[in-house]
Coordinates of C-alpha atoms in Angstrom, one line a residue:
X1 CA -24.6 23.7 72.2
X2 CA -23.3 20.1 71.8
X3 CA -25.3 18.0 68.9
X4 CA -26.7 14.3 70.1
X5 CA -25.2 11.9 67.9
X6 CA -28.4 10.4 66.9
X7 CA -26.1 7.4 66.2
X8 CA -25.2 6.8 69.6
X9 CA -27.1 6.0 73.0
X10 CA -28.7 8.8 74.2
X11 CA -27.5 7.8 78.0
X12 CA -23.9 7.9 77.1
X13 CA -24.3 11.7 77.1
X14 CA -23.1 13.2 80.0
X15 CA -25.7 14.3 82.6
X16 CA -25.8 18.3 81.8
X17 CA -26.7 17.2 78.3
X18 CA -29.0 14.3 78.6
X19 CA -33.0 15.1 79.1
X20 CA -33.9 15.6 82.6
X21 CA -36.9 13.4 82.3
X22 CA -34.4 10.7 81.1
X23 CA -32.2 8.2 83.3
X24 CA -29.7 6.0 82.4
X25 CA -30.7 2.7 83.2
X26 CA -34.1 3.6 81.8
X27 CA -32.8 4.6 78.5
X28 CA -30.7 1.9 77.9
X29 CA -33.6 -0.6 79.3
X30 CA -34.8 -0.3 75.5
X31 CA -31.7 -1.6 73.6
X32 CA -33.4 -5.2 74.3
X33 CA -33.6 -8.1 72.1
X34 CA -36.4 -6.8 69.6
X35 CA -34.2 -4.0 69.3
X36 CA -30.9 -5.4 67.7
X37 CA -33.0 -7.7 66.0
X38 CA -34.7 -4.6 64.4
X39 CA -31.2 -3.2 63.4
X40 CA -29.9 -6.5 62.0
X41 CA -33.2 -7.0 59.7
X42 CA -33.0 -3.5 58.4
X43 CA -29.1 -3.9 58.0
X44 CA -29.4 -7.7 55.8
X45 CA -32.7 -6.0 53.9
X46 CA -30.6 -2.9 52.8
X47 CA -27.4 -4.8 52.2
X48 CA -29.0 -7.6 50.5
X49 CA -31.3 -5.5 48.0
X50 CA -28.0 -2.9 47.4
X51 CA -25.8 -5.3 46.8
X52 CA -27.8 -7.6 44.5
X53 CA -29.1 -4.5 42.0
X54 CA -25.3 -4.1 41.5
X55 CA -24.7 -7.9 40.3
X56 CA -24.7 -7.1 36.9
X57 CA -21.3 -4.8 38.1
X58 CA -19.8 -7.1 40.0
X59 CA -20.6 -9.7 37.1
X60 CA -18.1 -7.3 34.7
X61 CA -15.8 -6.0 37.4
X62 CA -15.1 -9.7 38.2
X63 CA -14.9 -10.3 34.8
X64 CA -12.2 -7.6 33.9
X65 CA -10.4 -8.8 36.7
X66 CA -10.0 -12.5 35.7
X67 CA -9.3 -12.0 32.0
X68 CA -8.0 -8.6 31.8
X69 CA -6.8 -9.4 28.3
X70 CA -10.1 -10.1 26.7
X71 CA -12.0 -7.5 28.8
X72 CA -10.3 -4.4 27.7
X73 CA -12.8 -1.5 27.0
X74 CA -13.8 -0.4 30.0
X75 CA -16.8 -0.6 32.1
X76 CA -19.8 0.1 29.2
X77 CA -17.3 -1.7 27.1
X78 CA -17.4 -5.5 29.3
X79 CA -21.0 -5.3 29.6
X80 CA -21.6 -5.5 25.6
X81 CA -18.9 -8.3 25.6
X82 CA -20.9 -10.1 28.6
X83 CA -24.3 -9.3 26.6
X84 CA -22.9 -10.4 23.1
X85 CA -21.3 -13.6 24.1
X86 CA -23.7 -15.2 26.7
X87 CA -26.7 -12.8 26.9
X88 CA -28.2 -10.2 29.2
X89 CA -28.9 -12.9 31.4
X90 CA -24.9 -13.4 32.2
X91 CA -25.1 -10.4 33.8
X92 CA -27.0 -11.8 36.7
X93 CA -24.2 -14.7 37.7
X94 CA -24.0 -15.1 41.1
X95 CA -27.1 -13.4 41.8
X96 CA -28.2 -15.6 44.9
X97 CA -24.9 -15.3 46.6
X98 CA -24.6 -11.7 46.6
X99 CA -27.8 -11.4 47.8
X100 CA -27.3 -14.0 50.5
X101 CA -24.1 -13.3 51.0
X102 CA -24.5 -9.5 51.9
X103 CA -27.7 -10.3 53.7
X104 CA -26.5 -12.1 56.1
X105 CA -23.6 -9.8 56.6
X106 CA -25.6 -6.9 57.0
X107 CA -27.3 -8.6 59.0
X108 CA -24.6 -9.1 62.1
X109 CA -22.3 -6.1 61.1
X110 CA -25.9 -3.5 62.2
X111 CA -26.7 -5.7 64.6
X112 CA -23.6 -6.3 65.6
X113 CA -22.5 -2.7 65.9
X114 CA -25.6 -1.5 67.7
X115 CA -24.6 -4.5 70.2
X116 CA -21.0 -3.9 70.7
X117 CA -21.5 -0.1 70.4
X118 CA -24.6 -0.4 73.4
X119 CA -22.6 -2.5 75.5
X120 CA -19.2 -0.5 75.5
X121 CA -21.2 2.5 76.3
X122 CA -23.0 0.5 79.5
X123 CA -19.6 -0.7 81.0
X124 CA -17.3 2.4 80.4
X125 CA -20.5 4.5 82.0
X126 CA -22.2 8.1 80.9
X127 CA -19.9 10.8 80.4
X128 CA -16.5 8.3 79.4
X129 CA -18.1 6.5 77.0
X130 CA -19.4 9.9 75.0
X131 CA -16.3 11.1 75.4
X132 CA -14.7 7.9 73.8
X133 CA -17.1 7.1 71.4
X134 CA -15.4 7.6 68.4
X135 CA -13.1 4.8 69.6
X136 CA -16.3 2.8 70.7
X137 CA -17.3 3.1 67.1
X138 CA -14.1 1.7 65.7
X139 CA -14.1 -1.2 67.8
X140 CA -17.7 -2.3 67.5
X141 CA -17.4 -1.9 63.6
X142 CA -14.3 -4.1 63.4
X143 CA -15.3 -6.9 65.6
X144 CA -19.1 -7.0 64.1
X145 CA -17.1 -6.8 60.3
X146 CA -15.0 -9.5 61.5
X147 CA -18.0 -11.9 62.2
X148 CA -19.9 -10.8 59.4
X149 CA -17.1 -11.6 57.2
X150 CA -17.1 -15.0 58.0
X151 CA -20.7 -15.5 57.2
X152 CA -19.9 -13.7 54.4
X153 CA -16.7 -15.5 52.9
X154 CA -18.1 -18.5 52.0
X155 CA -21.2 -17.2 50.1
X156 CA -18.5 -14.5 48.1
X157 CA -16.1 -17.3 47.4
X158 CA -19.2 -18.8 45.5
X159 CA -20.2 -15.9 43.8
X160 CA -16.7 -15.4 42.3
X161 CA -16.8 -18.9 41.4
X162 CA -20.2 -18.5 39.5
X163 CA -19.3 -15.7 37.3
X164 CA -15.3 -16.6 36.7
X165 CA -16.9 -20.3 35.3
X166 CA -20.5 -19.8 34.6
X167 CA -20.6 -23.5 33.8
X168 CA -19.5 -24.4 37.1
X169 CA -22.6 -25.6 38.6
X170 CA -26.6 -24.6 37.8
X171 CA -26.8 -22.9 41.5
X172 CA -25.7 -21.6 44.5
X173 CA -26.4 -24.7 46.8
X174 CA -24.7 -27.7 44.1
X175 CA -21.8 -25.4 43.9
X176 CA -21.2 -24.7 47.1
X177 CA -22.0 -28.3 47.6
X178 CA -19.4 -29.2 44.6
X179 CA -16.5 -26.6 46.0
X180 CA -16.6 -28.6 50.1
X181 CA -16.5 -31.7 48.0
X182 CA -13.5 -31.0 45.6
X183 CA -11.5 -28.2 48.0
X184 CA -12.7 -28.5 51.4
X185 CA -14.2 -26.3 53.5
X186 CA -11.1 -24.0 54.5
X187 CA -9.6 -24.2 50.6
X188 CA -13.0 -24.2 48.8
X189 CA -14.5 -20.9 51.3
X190 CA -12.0 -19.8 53.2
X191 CA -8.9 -18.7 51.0
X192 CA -9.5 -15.5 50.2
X193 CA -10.7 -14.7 54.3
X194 CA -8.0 -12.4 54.7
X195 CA -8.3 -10.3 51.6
X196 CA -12.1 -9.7 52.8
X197 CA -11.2 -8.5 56.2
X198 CA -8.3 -6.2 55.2
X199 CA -11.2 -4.5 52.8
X200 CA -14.3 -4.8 54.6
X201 CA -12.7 -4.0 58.1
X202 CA -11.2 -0.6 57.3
X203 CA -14.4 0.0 55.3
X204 CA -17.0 -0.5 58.2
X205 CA -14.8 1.3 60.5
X206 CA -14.3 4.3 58.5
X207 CA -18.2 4.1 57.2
X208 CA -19.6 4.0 61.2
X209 CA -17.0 6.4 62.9
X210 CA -17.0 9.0 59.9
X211 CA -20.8 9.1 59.6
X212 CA -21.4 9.9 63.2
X213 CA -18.9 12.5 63.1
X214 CA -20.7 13.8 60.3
X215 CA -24.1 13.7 61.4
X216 CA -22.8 15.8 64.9
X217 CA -21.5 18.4 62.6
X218 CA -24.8 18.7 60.7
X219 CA -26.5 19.1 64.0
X220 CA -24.3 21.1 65.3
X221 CA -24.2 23.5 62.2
X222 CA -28.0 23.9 62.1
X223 CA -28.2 24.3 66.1
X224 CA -30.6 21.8 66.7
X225 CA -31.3 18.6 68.6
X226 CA -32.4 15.7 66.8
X227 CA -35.6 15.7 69.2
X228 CA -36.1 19.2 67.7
X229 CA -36.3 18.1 64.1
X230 CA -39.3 16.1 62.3
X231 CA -38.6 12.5 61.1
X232 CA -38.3 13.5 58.0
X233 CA -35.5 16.2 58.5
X234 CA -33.6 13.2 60.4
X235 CA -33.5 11.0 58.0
X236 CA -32.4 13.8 55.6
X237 CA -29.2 14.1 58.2
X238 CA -29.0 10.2 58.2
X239 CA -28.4 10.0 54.4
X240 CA -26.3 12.8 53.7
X241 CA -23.9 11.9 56.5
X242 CA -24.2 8.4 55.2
X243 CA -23.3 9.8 51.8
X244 CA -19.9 11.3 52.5
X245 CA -19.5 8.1 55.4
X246 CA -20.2 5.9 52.4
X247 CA -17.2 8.2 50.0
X248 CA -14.6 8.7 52.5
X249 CA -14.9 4.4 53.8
X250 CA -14.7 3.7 49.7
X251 CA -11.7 5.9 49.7
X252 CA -10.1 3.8 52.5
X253 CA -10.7 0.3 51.9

């Protein structure tokens, strides 16, 4: 038996493997608007709220990357240095960015995978598409990284700006505001555009292809559908394949 990749259009299987009660144009009649719109709220929640509990890393990683003379003794090591010299409240520069910032891109690279991912499927038709969808899952995680990233830029270029010179400005908006006014918008938000993509392309890819992979094999190894399995039990195959997805993109990028 053949596991569903839950991750993938249920029509895109081909026709000896789809539900009989189930035809193509019906199933794909529920990808509409309120769908994607779904995905890309979950996605900018989830990336928002991961992404900001972790300030307080990026706050020392950032750190030991600016001033790799003074920050010297590790990870545990930076944070008392942070703590000691401008409190525990340091630790949450950049706060609003990152939580913007990764909102807004998680908001168009789920959405935006689920959109590219749907419509590849619709054009290349059933039984090509599932036999090409590892390749429709590249290419619908690199262009939906690729927009995301330029949401994204800006709103990173302001975080780094906020921790490297905490005095910069009191908040996100006055210094973004304060960075278009002294660099311009391409110099102040844009230099470091390509650096992002070569790390959060490869990422994405690697994260969306691998963990559908993954989550076939897990079906596939316990010979069920995921229509066979309680919610529950699904999501348990969602986060486990999202685990090593999540390892083997870190790996990459």
């Amino acid at each position: 038996m053949v596991a569903v990749n839950p991750l993938f259009p249920r029509a895109a299987l081909p026709k000896q493997q789809r539900p009989i009660t189930i035809a193509s144009g019906e199933d794909f009649s529920r990808f509409n608007t309120m769908y994607y719109l779904k995905g890309a709220l979950a996605g900018g929640i989830c990336c928002g709220v991961t992404h900001g509990a972790l300030t307080p890393v990026d706050v020392v990683k950032t750190r030991m990357q600016l001033d790799p003379v003074k920050y010297n003794k590790g990870m545990i090591g930076g944070f008392r240095q942070v703590i000691a010299g401008e409190g525990a409240g340091a630790l949450l520069t950049g706060l609003g960015p990152t939580v913007s910032g990764y909102f807004v891109q998680g908001w168009f690279k789920f959405g935006g995978v689920e959109f590219f991912k749907i419509q590849a499927a619709k054009a290349l038709g059933d039984e090509k598409a599932w036999n090409n969808r590892n390749g429709i899952y590249l290419g619908a995680a690199a262009i939906a990284e690729f927009i995301a990233d330029i949401f994204l830029c800006p709103l990173e270029a302001t975080r780094i700006r906020l921790v490297s010179n905490p005095t910069y400005a009191p908040s996100m908006m006055s210094a973004m505001t304060k960075m278009a006014s002294e660099e311009g918008v391409i110099g102040g938000f844009y230099a470091g555009f390509g650096p992002i993509l070569f790390k959060q392309v490869p990422y994405t890819m690697a994260k969306f292809a691998v963990q559908g992979k993954v989550a076939e094999m897990i079906y596939d190894g316990m010979k069920k559908q995921p229509s066979e399995l309680s919610g529950s039990a699904n999501v348990g195959v969602s986060l486990s394949s999202g685990v090593v997805a999540g390892v083997a993109a870190a790996v990459i990028s």
